[in-house]
Amino acid sequence: MMMIRALNVIGLVLAMALAVGLYRAKTEAHAAREHLDRLAAMVETERRASATLRAEIAFLERPERLRALAARHLGLEPADSSREMPLEQVLLALGGDSFAPPAPSGPSARVAAASPPPVSNAVAPAPAPPSRAVAMAQAEPAPESPENTLRTLDDPIAALILAGGVR
Amino acid sequence: MKRGVRLLSREDAPPPLTEQSAVHIARRFALRDEERSALEAGRVRIAALGVAFAVGFAVIVSRSFSIALNPPESPVIAEAVNVTPRADLVDRNGEILATTLETHSLYADPREVWDADETARALTAVLPELNLETVAERLRRRAAFVWVARNLTPTQRQAVFSLGLPGLHFISEPRRVYPRGALAAHVLGMTDRDGAGAAGLELGLEREILDAGGRGRPLPLSIDMRVQFALADELGAAMAEFNAKAAAGVVMDARTGEVIALASLPDFDPNRPAAAGDEQRQNRAATAQYELGSIFKAFTVAVALEEGVTTVNTRYDATQPLRVGSHTIRDYRGQNRWLTTREVFLDSSNIGAARIATDVGAERHRAFLDRLGLLRRAPGELPEISSPILPRQWGPAELATVSFGHGLAVSPLAAAAAFATVANGGNYVEPTFRVVPPGTPIQSTRVMSAGTAAEVLRLMRAVVTEGSGSRAEAQGYMVAGKTGTAEKAVAGGYSRERQLTSFAAIFPFHDPRYVVLILLDEPHPTPRTYGFRTAGWNAAPTAGAVVRRIAPMLGVARYGDEPAAPAAPDGLVLVSNAGGAR
């Protein structure tokens, strides 16, 4: 009799402990799931934000826009194969004294080569600048580039998804 | 205590009035005690139970209160919009070409709208591109859901929010955007309203795009954005210079079949598909079929060499126009003399080409073109790639005209793939828009021997060094090529005025790798071309300009630079290496 009573009591205590444990586990799991969902939502929000930013970067880095900017602010134009030379030649030209040759040298690919720049480029080739610094100083504004290359700087995404958005 | 209660229950006690001695009385009192303690035990238990219940109720009540007072956080999970996201399309260097943005679409529940006209006016003030009448009409409808505007930016959404009008709601919708605008528009294509591929690779690679999107990865294409831009840019410049109706170009890696760039002008902005007309939408590099003219002579000479029918020095009679059936074949610049195969190719003699083809025979000629992939739709993931327009029969007249590129209309992409075969030592590789990782085994079929391919390539190099293609030369990159000037088919024959000029270039000659095909539709003569409108004056220089720009991007090694190649540029003082001799 006593044994049975003791067992009952122990069983009861155990059952209660288990019930409490189960309850706690379930609540914790629920809370964890909610936390997870919140985190997932945050990740998704961040992902979308970064996707938007990446699209924005891609939009601002459109080749034609970069070309127009480079032409306007840096006096640069598309590189031409005649302006390219192997490293050995550049080193040879520079000799032992890298400051000896006048301006149009340097290891950059913009060694002012003899042949004129190609004529078919949309950007009017500036007269072969004696040095990049001078070219920048002159910095004559490039002819207006086609279409809206420099427009819509303020809201690039609007430029992408706007218009045609109305059904 | 409990034990005592159990042993001394009421039934065990003697009847109440039978006691006679003090012992009995004492026992009775004892029994009373036992009874009381039993009762107390019961009360304690009841109380304990009561407390337990009270605690339970208290917990439930407090929980109810807390739920009632703090409404549960609404799940902030982003609206489940697109089940399978579309992967970004990137070029071979990982530059984004197409991506998906979350936008906000505005809809209305007309039952909640108080004043349709008022609401419409307010909306059009904020969103000027809306039409007042249309919006008002929609808001008056007896419906629970009408679209007002789709794909709004966050700024526009905020503006509509600020109106504070009832009945207006937003849902977020993904929208495909093409940040590079018109660049590679014909390759990328577009998606429909619901985000499914509708044209271009968006349609052709639909499954791969969804697969990659499911894994959260971008899908790389074979296109190189920089090359694509250079190609489109030079084509646009040529189109403007020669006042051409349209232009198209293909750049292909002959070894892997990868299409590095494919451009068609006029083009369109896939972000505003509605603004594009059919002229803009047509992909002239893949969809349009052209009789490409003399560039086909490369294939005619190739099959003749391959079949042993001719050598470069075999002579053909080009003294007078050749009559084949009802056709009379003339030369553009008739030499009226006997020409070697080499001269036929360099001077682009139609008569000579027709004679060579006749010697080859219709069956072999046709089979050869078939192996070059010119008689069927060019492979490639673009759904717009068209099938060629074949001659109805393959008689002597057709054989003669096809030998110089008339009577068979193919897509420029198919022609580029055929030239890639020449560049690739006679092995045909299917063009593809998927990126081919280095080391991937390339499937190819042998069309001609490496010797024949090399011979044709030498002839093409001669076209540039001493023939009509001299303006295609790119210093150091050894361009080989062939010009083609085709008269366009008009009602009742071919037009002398309306021409299609083309140039097929392979470079570098010393290590052939890339094919550039340039096409100009109806170029006009200019003072700078001395009134000529043939390919050597417009398509060839365009091809040269393209090669000059893209070769450095593609990392093509220049030839002839090693010891003392180009004359020292002006102003570049070649200091004698007194100290720094290497």
Coordinates of C-alpha atoms in Angstrom, one line a residue, chain B:
Chain B
M1 CA -1.6 11.3 10.9
K2 CA -2.9 9.9 7.8
R3 CA -2.0 6.4 9.0
G4 CA -4.0 6.9 12.2
V5 CA -7.0 8.0 10.3
R6 CA -7.0 5.0 8.2
L7 CA -6.8 2.5 11.0
L8 CA -9.3 4.1 13.3
S9 CA -12.2 4.7 11.0
R10 CA -15.7 5.2 12.3
E11 CA -16.8 1.6 11.9
D12 CA -14.1 0.4 14.2
A13 CA -15.3 2.5 17.0
P14 CA -17.7 0.9 19.6
P15 CA -21.3 2.1 19.8
P16 CA -21.4 5.6 21.5
L17 CA -23.5 4.7 24.6
T18 CA -21.9 1.5 25.6
E19 CA -19.0 2.9 27.5
Q20 CA -18.8 2.0 31.1
S21 CA -15.4 2.8 32.3
A22 CA -13.0 5.7 32.2
V23 CA -11.0 3.7 29.7
H24 CA -13.9 3.7 27.4
I25 CA -14.5 7.4 27.8
A26 CA -10.9 8.1 27.2
R27 CA -11.1 6.0 24.1
R28 CA -14.0 8.0 22.9
F29 CA -12.2 11.2 23.3
A30 CA -9.3 9.7 21.5
L31 CA -11.6 8.7 18.7
R32 CA -13.0 12.2 18.6
D33 CA -9.5 13.5 18.1
E34 CA -8.8 11.1 15.3
E35 CA -12.0 12.1 13.6
R36 CA -11.3 15.8 13.9
S37 CA -7.8 15.3 12.5
A38 CA -9.3 13.4 9.6
L39 CA -11.7 16.2 8.9
E40 CA -8.9 18.7 9.0
A41 CA -6.8 16.7 6.6
G42 CA -9.8 16.7 4.2
R43 CA -10.1 20.5 4.5
V44 CA -6.4 21.0 3.9
R45 CA -6.7 19.0 0.8
I46 CA -9.7 20.9 -0.4
A47 CA -8.0 24.1 0.3
A48 CA -4.9 23.0 -1.6
L49 CA -7.0 22.0 -4.5
G50 CA -8.7 25.4 -4.3
V51 CA -5.4 27.2 -4.3
A52 CA -4.3 25.1 -7.3
F53 CA -7.4 26.0 -9.2
A54 CA -7.1 29.6 -8.2
V55 CA -3.5 29.8 -9.4
G56 CA -4.5 28.1 -12.6
F57 CA -7.3 30.6 -13.1
A58 CA -5.1 33.4 -12.2
V59 CA -2.6 32.3 -14.8
I60 CA -5.3 32.0 -17.5
V61 CA -6.8 35.4 -16.5
S62 CA -3.4 37.2 -16.5
R63 CA -2.5 35.6 -19.8
S64 CA -5.8 36.7 -21.3
F65 CA -5.2 40.2 -20.0
S66 CA -1.8 40.3 -21.4
I67 CA -3.0 39.1 -24.8
A68 CA -5.9 41.5 -24.7
L69 CA -3.8 44.4 -23.8
N70 CA -0.8 43.7 -26.0
P71 CA -2.1 42.5 -29.3
P72 CA 0.3 40.0 -30.7
E73 CA 2.9 41.4 -33.0
S74 CA 1.6 41.0 -36.5
P75 CA 3.9 38.7 -38.3
V76 CA 6.3 41.1 -40.2
I77 CA 7.0 38.4 -42.8
A78 CA 7.3 40.0 -46.1
E79 CA 4.3 39.5 -48.2
A80 CA 4.7 36.2 -50.0
V81 CA 4.7 37.6 -53.5
N82 CA 6.8 35.7 -55.9
V83 CA 6.9 32.0 -55.3
T84 CA 10.1 31.4 -57.2
P85 CA 12.3 34.5 -57.5
R86 CA 13.9 35.0 -60.9
A87 CA 17.7 35.0 -60.8
D88 CA 19.6 38.1 -61.8
L89 CA 21.1 37.9 -65.2
V90 CA 24.8 38.9 -65.1
D91 CA 27.4 39.1 -67.9
R92 CA 30.4 36.8 -68.0
N93 CA 32.2 39.1 -65.5
G94 CA 29.4 39.3 -63.1
E95 CA 28.1 42.7 -64.1
I96 CA 24.3 42.9 -63.5
L97 CA 22.3 43.0 -66.7
A98 CA 18.8 42.2 -65.3
T99 CA 17.6 42.1 -61.7
T100 CA 14.3 42.1 -59.8
L101 CA 13.2 44.9 -57.6
E102 CA 10.4 45.1 -55.1
T103 CA 7.9 47.7 -56.2
H104 CA 4.6 48.8 -54.8
S105 CA 1.4 48.5 -56.7
L106 CA -1.6 50.6 -55.9
Y107 CA -5.1 49.1 -56.0
A108 CA -8.4 50.4 -54.7
D109 CA -11.5 48.9 -53.2
P110 CA -14.2 51.1 -54.8
R111 CA -16.7 50.2 -52.1
E112 CA -14.5 52.1 -49.6
V113 CA -13.9 55.1 -51.8
W114 CA -16.0 58.0 -50.7
D115 CA -15.7 60.2 -53.7
A116 CA -14.3 58.7 -56.9
D117 CA -13.7 62.0 -58.7
E118 CA -12.1 63.6 -55.7
T119 CA -9.8 60.6 -55.1
A120 CA -8.9 60.5 -58.8
R121 CA -8.0 64.1 -58.8
A122 CA -5.8 63.7 -55.8
L123 CA -4.1 60.7 -57.3
T124 CA -3.4 62.3 -60.6
A125 CA -1.9 65.2 -58.8
V126 CA 0.6 62.9 -57.1
L127 CA 1.1 60.5 -60.0
P128 CA 0.9 62.7 -63.1
E129 CA 1.2 59.8 -65.5
L130 CA -2.2 58.6 -64.5
N131 CA -5.2 59.5 -66.6
L132 CA -7.8 61.3 -64.6
E133 CA -10.8 59.9 -66.6
T134 CA -9.6 56.3 -66.5
V135 CA -8.9 56.4 -62.8
A136 CA -12.2 58.0 -61.9
E137 CA -14.0 55.4 -64.1
R138 CA -12.3 52.6 -62.3
L139 CA -13.0 54.0 -58.9
R140 CA -16.7 54.1 -59.8
R141 CA -16.9 50.5 -60.7
R142 CA -18.9 48.2 -58.6
A143 CA -16.1 45.9 -57.7
A144 CA -14.0 45.0 -54.7
F145 CA -10.7 45.4 -56.5
V146 CA -9.4 47.6 -59.3
W147 CA -5.8 48.4 -60.2
V148 CA -4.8 52.0 -60.1
A149 CA -1.1 52.0 -60.7
R150 CA 1.5 49.3 -60.7
N151 CA 5.1 49.3 -59.9
L152 CA 5.5 52.5 -58.0
T153 CA 8.7 53.6 -56.3
P154 CA 9.0 54.0 -52.6
T155 CA 8.8 57.7 -53.0
Q156 CA 5.6 57.5 -55.0
R157 CA 4.1 55.1 -52.5
Q158 CA 4.8 57.5 -49.7
A159 CA 3.2 60.3 -51.6
V160 CA 0.0 58.3 -52.1
F161 CA 0.1 57.4 -48.4
S162 CA 0.3 61.0 -47.4
L163 CA -3.0 61.7 -49.2
G164 CA -4.7 59.7 -46.5
L165 CA -7.5 58.6 -48.7
P166 CA -9.7 55.6 -47.8
G167 CA -10.0 52.6 -50.1
L168 CA -6.5 52.8 -51.5
H169 CA -4.2 49.9 -50.7
F170 CA -0.8 48.7 -51.7
I171 CA 0.6 45.3 -52.4
S172 CA 4.3 44.7 -53.2
E173 CA 5.1 43.3 -56.6
P174 CA 8.4 42.2 -58.0
R175 CA 9.4 44.0 -61.1
R176 CA 12.1 43.0 -63.6
V177 CA 14.5 45.9 -64.3
Y178 CA 17.4 46.2 -66.7
P179 CA 19.8 48.7 -65.2
R180 CA 21.9 49.0 -68.4
G181 CA 18.9 50.3 -70.4
A182 CA 19.0 49.4 -74.0
L183 CA 22.4 47.6 -73.7
A184 CA 21.9 44.0 -74.9
A185 CA 18.2 44.5 -74.9
H186 CA 17.7 42.0 -77.7
V187 CA 19.7 39.4 -75.9
L188 CA 18.0 39.8 -72.6
G189 CA 14.5 40.2 -73.8
M190 CA 11.8 40.9 -71.2
T191 CA 9.3 39.5 -68.9
D192 CA 5.5 39.9 -68.9
R193 CA 3.4 41.6 -66.2
D194 CA 3.4 38.5 -64.1
G195 CA 7.2 38.1 -64.2
A196 CA 7.4 35.2 -66.6
G197 CA 9.8 35.3 -69.5
A198 CA 8.3 36.8 -72.6
A199 CA 11.2 37.3 -75.0
G200 CA 14.9 36.9 -75.4
L201 CA 16.9 34.9 -72.9
E202 CA 14.4 35.8 -70.2
L203 CA 12.2 33.3 -72.1
G204 CA 14.8 31.1 -73.6
L205 CA 16.5 30.4 -70.3
E206 CA 13.3 30.6 -68.2
R207 CA 14.0 27.3 -66.4
E208 CA 17.6 28.1 -65.6
I209 CA 16.6 31.5 -64.4
L210 CA 14.1 30.0 -62.0
D211 CA 16.5 27.3 -60.9
A212 CA 19.3 29.8 -60.2
G213 CA 16.8 32.1 -58.5
G214 CA 15.6 29.3 -56.2
R215 CA 19.2 28.8 -55.1
G216 CA 19.7 32.5 -54.7
R217 CA 22.4 32.7 -57.4
P218 CA 22.7 34.9 -60.4
L219 CA 22.8 33.4 -63.9
P220 CA 25.9 34.3 -65.9
L221 CA 25.5 34.8 -69.6
S222 CA 28.2 34.5 -72.3
I223 CA 27.8 38.2 -73.0
D224 CA 30.6 40.6 -72.0
M225 CA 29.0 43.9 -71.2
R226 CA 32.0 46.0 -72.2
V227 CA 32.3 44.3 -75.6
Q228 CA 28.5 44.6 -76.0
F229 CA 28.7 48.3 -75.4
A230 CA 31.7 48.8 -77.8
L231 CA 29.9 46.8 -80.5
A232 CA 26.6 48.7 -80.1
D233 CA 28.5 52.0 -79.8
E234 CA 30.4 51.5 -83.1
L235 CA 27.3 50.2 -84.8
G236 CA 25.4 53.3 -83.8
A237 CA 28.3 55.5 -84.9
A238 CA 28.3 53.7 -88.3
M239 CA 24.6 53.9 -88.6
A240 CA 24.7 57.6 -88.0
E241 CA 27.7 58.2 -90.3
F242 CA 26.3 56.3 -93.2
N243 CA 22.7 57.2 -92.5
A244 CA 21.8 53.5 -92.5
K245 CA 18.4 52.1 -91.8
A246 CA 19.6 49.5 -89.3
A247 CA 22.6 47.7 -88.2
A248 CA 23.5 44.4 -86.5
G249 CA 26.6 42.8 -85.1
V250 CA 27.7 39.6 -83.5
V251 CA 31.0 38.9 -81.7
M252 CA 31.6 35.2 -81.1
D253 CA 34.3 33.1 -79.5
A254 CA 35.1 30.6 -82.2
R255 CA 36.5 28.0 -79.8
T256 CA 33.7 27.8 -77.3
G257 CA 30.8 29.1 -79.4
E258 CA 30.0 31.7 -76.8
V259 CA 28.3 34.8 -78.1
I260 CA 30.3 37.6 -76.5
A261 CA 28.1 40.3 -77.9
L262 CA 25.1 40.5 -80.1
A263 CA 23.6 43.9 -81.0
S264 CA 20.8 45.1 -83.2
L265 CA 20.0 48.7 -84.0
P266 CA 17.7 50.5 -83.6
D267 CA 17.2 49.1 -80.2
F268 CA 14.9 49.7 -77.3
D269 CA 14.8 50.1 -73.5
P270 CA 13.4 46.9 -72.0
N271 CA 12.3 48.9 -69.0
R272 CA 9.8 50.6 -71.2
P273 CA 8.8 47.9 -73.6
A274 CA 5.6 49.7 -74.6
A275 CA 7.6 52.5 -76.1
A276 CA 9.3 50.2 -78.5
G277 CA 8.0 49.7 -82.0
D278 CA 8.4 46.6 -84.2
E279 CA 11.5 48.2 -85.8
Q280 CA 13.2 48.5 -82.5
R281 CA 12.1 45.2 -81.2
Q282 CA 13.2 43.1 -84.1
N283 CA 16.5 41.3 -83.4
R284 CA 18.3 41.8 -86.7
A285 CA 21.2 39.7 -85.5
A286 CA 19.2 36.6 -84.8
T287 CA 15.7 37.0 -86.2
A288 CA 16.1 38.7 -89.5
Q289 CA 17.3 36.6 -92.4
Y290 CA 19.5 38.3 -94.9
E291 CA 21.0 37.4 -98.2
L292 CA 24.5 38.3 -97.0
G293 CA 26.2 38.5 -100.4
S294 CA 29.9 38.0 -101.0
I295 CA 30.9 36.9 -97.6
F296 CA 29.4 33.5 -98.7
K297 CA 32.2 33.2 -101.2
A298 CA 34.4 32.1 -98.3
F299 CA 32.2 29.0 -98.0
T300 CA 32.2 28.4 -101.7
V301 CA 36.0 28.5 -101.9
A302 CA 36.2 26.4 -98.8
V303 CA 34.1 23.6 -100.2
A304 CA 35.9 23.7 -103.5
L305 CA 39.3 23.4 -101.7
E306 CA 38.0 20.8 -99.3
E307 CA 36.6 18.6 -102.1
G308 CA 39.8 19.1 -104.1
V309 CA 37.9 20.7 -107.0
T310 CA 40.2 23.7 -107.0
T311 CA 43.4 25.2 -105.7
V312 CA 44.1 28.8 -105.0
N313 CA 45.8 29.1 -108.3
T314 CA 43.2 27.4 -110.5
R315 CA 42.0 29.8 -113.1
Y316 CA 38.4 30.7 -114.0
D317 CA 37.0 32.5 -117.0
A318 CA 35.5 35.8 -115.9
T319 CA 35.8 37.5 -119.2
Q320 CA 32.1 38.0 -119.6
P321 CA 28.9 37.7 -117.7
L322 CA 27.7 34.2 -117.0
R323 CA 24.3 33.1 -118.1
V324 CA 22.7 30.4 -115.8
G325 CA 19.2 29.6 -116.8
S326 CA 17.3 32.9 -116.8
H327 CA 19.9 34.7 -114.7
T328 CA 22.8 36.7 -115.9
I329 CA 25.6 36.9 -113.4
R330 CA 27.8 40.0 -113.5
D331 CA 30.7 41.3 -111.5
Y332 CA 30.4 44.5 -109.6
R333 CA 33.8 45.5 -110.8
G334 CA 34.3 43.4 -113.9
Q335 CA 37.9 42.6 -114.7
N336 CA 36.8 40.7 -117.9
R337 CA 39.7 38.3 -117.7
W338 CA 40.6 35.0 -116.3
L339 CA 41.0 35.0 -112.5
T340 CA 42.6 32.5 -110.2
T341 CA 40.6 31.3 -107.2
R342 CA 42.6 33.7 -105.0
E343 CA 41.7 36.6 -107.3
V344 CA 38.0 35.5 -107.4
F345 CA 38.0 35.7 -103.7
L346 CA 40.0 39.0 -103.3
D347 CA 38.2 40.8 -106.2
S348 CA 34.9 39.2 -105.1
S349 CA 34.0 38.0 -108.6
N350 CA 30.5 36.6 -108.8
I351 CA 31.2 35.0 -112.1
G352 CA 34.2 33.2 -110.7
A353 CA 32.3 32.1 -107.6
A354 CA 29.5 30.7 -109.7
R355 CA 31.9 28.8 -111.8
I356 CA 33.7 27.3 -108.8
A357 CA 30.3 26.3 -107.3
T358 CA 29.3 24.7 -110.6
D359 CA 32.4 22.7 -110.5
V360 CA 31.7 21.6 -106.9
G361 CA 28.1 20.6 -107.8
A362 CA 24.9 21.3 -106.1
E363 CA 24.8 18.3 -103.9
R364 CA 28.2 18.8 -102.3
H365 CA 27.8 22.5 -102.1
R366 CA 24.5 22.2 -100.3
A367 CA 25.8 19.5 -98.0
F368 CA 28.7 21.7 -97.0
L369 CA 26.5 24.6 -96.2
D370 CA 24.3 22.3 -94.2
R371 CA 27.3 21.1 -92.2
L372 CA 28.1 24.8 -91.6
G373 CA 24.7 25.1 -90.0
L374 CA 23.5 27.6 -92.6
L375 CA 20.5 25.6 -93.8
R376 CA 18.8 25.2 -90.4
R377 CA 18.0 27.4 -87.5
A378 CA 21.2 28.3 -85.7
P379 CA 21.4 26.7 -82.2
G380 CA 21.4 29.1 -79.2
E381 CA 19.1 29.8 -76.3
L382 CA 17.5 32.9 -77.9
P383 CA 13.9 31.9 -78.9
E384 CA 14.0 34.6 -81.6
I385 CA 16.6 32.9 -83.7
S386 CA 15.0 32.3 -87.1
S387 CA 15.3 29.5 -89.6
P388 CA 16.9 30.4 -92.9
I389 CA 14.9 31.0 -96.1
L390 CA 16.0 28.3 -98.4
P391 CA 15.8 28.3 -102.2
R392 CA 12.8 26.3 -103.4
Q393 CA 15.1 24.0 -105.3
W394 CA 18.8 23.5 -105.7
G395 CA 19.2 23.8 -109.4
P396 CA 22.1 25.3 -111.4
A397 CA 20.8 28.8 -111.1
E398 CA 20.4 28.5 -107.3
L399 CA 23.7 26.9 -107.0
A400 CA 25.3 29.8 -108.9
T401 CA 23.6 32.6 -106.9
V402 CA 24.0 30.9 -103.5
S403 CA 27.7 30.7 -104.2
F404 CA 28.0 34.5 -103.8
G405 CA 25.3 34.8 -101.2
H406 CA 22.1 35.4 -103.0
G407 CA 19.0 33.2 -102.9
L408 CA 19.7 32.0 -99.4
A409 CA 18.8 34.2 -96.5
V410 CA 20.3 33.3 -93.1
S411 CA 20.4 35.0 -89.7
P412 CA 23.6 36.9 -89.0
L413 CA 24.2 34.6 -86.0
A414 CA 24.2 31.6 -88.2
A415 CA 26.7 33.2 -90.5
A416 CA 28.9 34.1 -87.6
A417 CA 28.8 30.5 -86.5
A418 CA 29.8 29.4 -90.0
F419 CA 32.8 31.8 -89.9
A420 CA 33.7 30.6 -86.5
T421 CA 34.1 27.2 -88.1
V422 CA 36.8 28.7 -90.3
A423 CA 38.5 30.3 -87.3
N424 CA 38.3 27.1 -85.3
G425 CA 40.3 25.0 -87.7
G426 CA 37.3 23.6 -89.5
N427 CA 35.3 22.5 -86.5
Y428 CA 31.7 23.7 -86.1
V429 CA 30.8 24.7 -82.6
E430 CA 27.2 25.6 -81.7
P431 CA 26.7 29.2 -80.7
T432 CA 25.5 29.6 -77.1
F433 CA 24.5 32.3 -74.7
R434 CA 25.5 30.3 -71.7
V435 CA 28.9 31.0 -70.2
V436 CA 31.3 28.1 -71.0
P437 CA 33.7 27.7 -68.0
P438 CA 37.3 27.1 -69.0
G439 CA 38.2 23.5 -69.3
T440 CA 34.7 22.4 -70.4
P441 CA 34.9 19.9 -73.2
I442 CA 33.5 21.6 -76.3
Q443 CA 31.3 19.6 -78.6
S444 CA 32.3 20.2 -82.2
T445 CA 31.8 18.6 -85.6
R446 CA 34.4 18.7 -88.3
V447 CA 33.2 20.4 -91.4
M448 CA 36.5 20.8 -93.2
S449 CA 40.1 19.9 -92.7
A450 CA 42.3 22.2 -90.7
G451 CA 44.3 22.8 -93.9
T452 CA 41.3 24.0 -95.8
A453 CA 40.3 26.3 -92.9
A454 CA 43.8 27.7 -92.8
E455 CA 43.8 28.3 -96.5
V456 CA 40.5 30.1 -96.4
L457 CA 41.8 32.2 -93.5
R458 CA 44.9 33.1 -95.4
L459 CA 42.7 34.3 -98.3
M460 CA 40.6 36.3 -95.8
R461 CA 43.8 37.8 -94.4
A462 CA 44.8 38.8 -97.9
V463 CA 41.4 40.6 -98.3
V464 CA 42.4 42.9 -95.5
T465 CA 46.1 43.3 -96.4
E466 CA 45.6 43.8 -100.1
G467 CA 41.9 43.7 -101.0
S468 CA 38.7 45.4 -100.3
G469 CA 38.8 44.9 -96.5
S470 CA 41.9 47.1 -95.9
R471 CA 39.9 49.5 -93.7
A472 CA 39.1 46.7 -91.3
E473 CA 42.7 46.3 -90.2
A474 CA 43.5 46.8 -86.5
Q475 CA 47.1 47.4 -85.8
G476 CA 48.6 44.4 -84.1
Y477 CA 45.5 42.3 -84.2
M478 CA 45.8 40.9 -87.7
V479 CA 42.3 41.0 -88.9
A480 CA 41.2 38.5 -91.6
G481 CA 37.9 39.1 -93.2
K482 CA 35.6 39.3 -96.2
T483 CA 33.4 42.0 -97.4
G484 CA 29.9 41.5 -98.7
T485 CA 27.7 43.9 -100.5
A486 CA 24.3 42.4 -101.3
E487 CA 21.6 44.1 -103.3
K488 CA 18.4 43.9 -101.4
A489 CA 15.5 42.0 -102.8
V490 CA 12.7 44.3 -103.8
A491 CA 9.6 43.6 -105.8
G492 CA 10.6 42.2 -109.1
G493 CA 14.3 41.7 -108.5
Y494 CA 17.2 43.3 -106.7
S495 CA 17.8 47.0 -106.0
R496 CA 21.0 48.8 -106.9
E497 CA 20.3 51.5 -104.5
R498 CA 19.2 49.6 -101.5
Q499 CA 22.1 47.4 -100.3
L500 CA 23.1 45.4 -97.4
T501 CA 26.7 45.6 -96.6
S502 CA 28.5 43.2 -94.3
F503 CA 31.9 42.3 -93.1
A504 CA 32.9 39.0 -91.5
A505 CA 36.1 39.4 -89.5
I506 CA 38.3 36.8 -87.8
F507 CA 41.1 37.9 -85.5
P508 CA 43.8 37.6 -84.6
F509 CA 45.0 35.9 -87.8
H510 CA 48.1 34.4 -86.1
D511 CA 45.9 32.7 -83.4
P512 CA 42.3 32.9 -84.7
R513 CA 39.9 33.1 -81.8
Y514 CA 37.1 35.7 -82.3
V515 CA 34.6 36.3 -85.1
V516 CA 33.1 39.7 -85.6
L517 CA 30.2 40.0 -88.1
I518 CA 29.0 43.5 -88.9
L519 CA 25.9 44.3 -91.0
L520 CA 24.7 47.6 -92.2
D521 CA 21.2 47.9 -93.7
E522 CA 21.0 50.4 -96.6
P523 CA 24.1 52.5 -95.9
H524 CA 24.5 55.7 -97.9
P525 CA 27.5 57.1 -99.6
T526 CA 29.3 60.0 -97.9
P527 CA 32.0 62.3 -99.1
R528 CA 34.5 60.4 -97.0
T529 CA 33.7 57.2 -98.9
Y530 CA 34.1 59.0 -102.2
G531 CA 30.5 58.2 -103.0
F532 CA 30.9 54.4 -102.5
R533 CA 28.4 52.5 -100.6
T534 CA 30.1 49.1 -100.7
A535 CA 31.0 47.1 -97.7
G536 CA 34.7 48.0 -97.9
W537 CA 33.8 51.6 -97.2
N538 CA 31.3 51.2 -94.3
A539 CA 31.1 47.7 -92.9
A540 CA 34.8 47.0 -93.0
P541 CA 35.9 50.1 -91.1
T542 CA 33.2 49.5 -88.6
A543 CA 34.5 46.0 -88.0
G544 CA 38.0 47.4 -87.7
A545 CA 36.9 49.9 -85.1
V546 CA 35.1 47.2 -83.2
V547 CA 38.2 45.0 -83.2
R548 CA 40.4 47.8 -82.1
R549 CA 38.2 48.5 -79.2
I550 CA 37.3 45.0 -78.0
A551 CA 40.6 43.2 -78.6
P552 CA 42.3 44.7 -75.5
M553 CA 39.2 43.9 -73.5
L554 CA 39.4 40.3 -74.6
G555 CA 43.0 40.1 -73.8
V556 CA 44.1 39.3 -77.3
A557 CA 47.9 39.2 -77.6
R558 CA 49.2 41.7 -80.1
Y559 CA 51.4 40.4 -82.9
G560 CA 54.6 42.0 -83.9
D561 CA 55.1 44.1 -80.9
E562 CA 58.0 42.2 -79.4
P563 CA 61.3 43.8 -80.5
A564 CA 60.9 47.2 -82.0
A565 CA 57.5 47.1 -83.5
P566 CA 55.6 50.4 -83.9
A567 CA 57.7 53.4 -84.7
A568 CA 58.4 55.3 -81.5
P569 CA 55.5 57.6 -81.0
D570 CA 56.1 61.3 -81.3
G571 CA 57.4 62.8 -78.2
L572 CA 58.3 59.5 -76.7
V573 CA 62.1 59.9 -76.4
L574 CA 63.8 56.6 -76.7
V575 CA 66.5 57.1 -74.2
S576 CA 69.5 55.0 -74.8
N577 CA 69.8 52.7 -72.0
A578 CA 73.1 53.8 -70.6
G579 CA 72.4 52.7 -67.1
G580 CA 69.3 50.7 -67.1
A581 CA 70.0 48.3 -69.9
R582 CA 68.0 45.2 -69.4

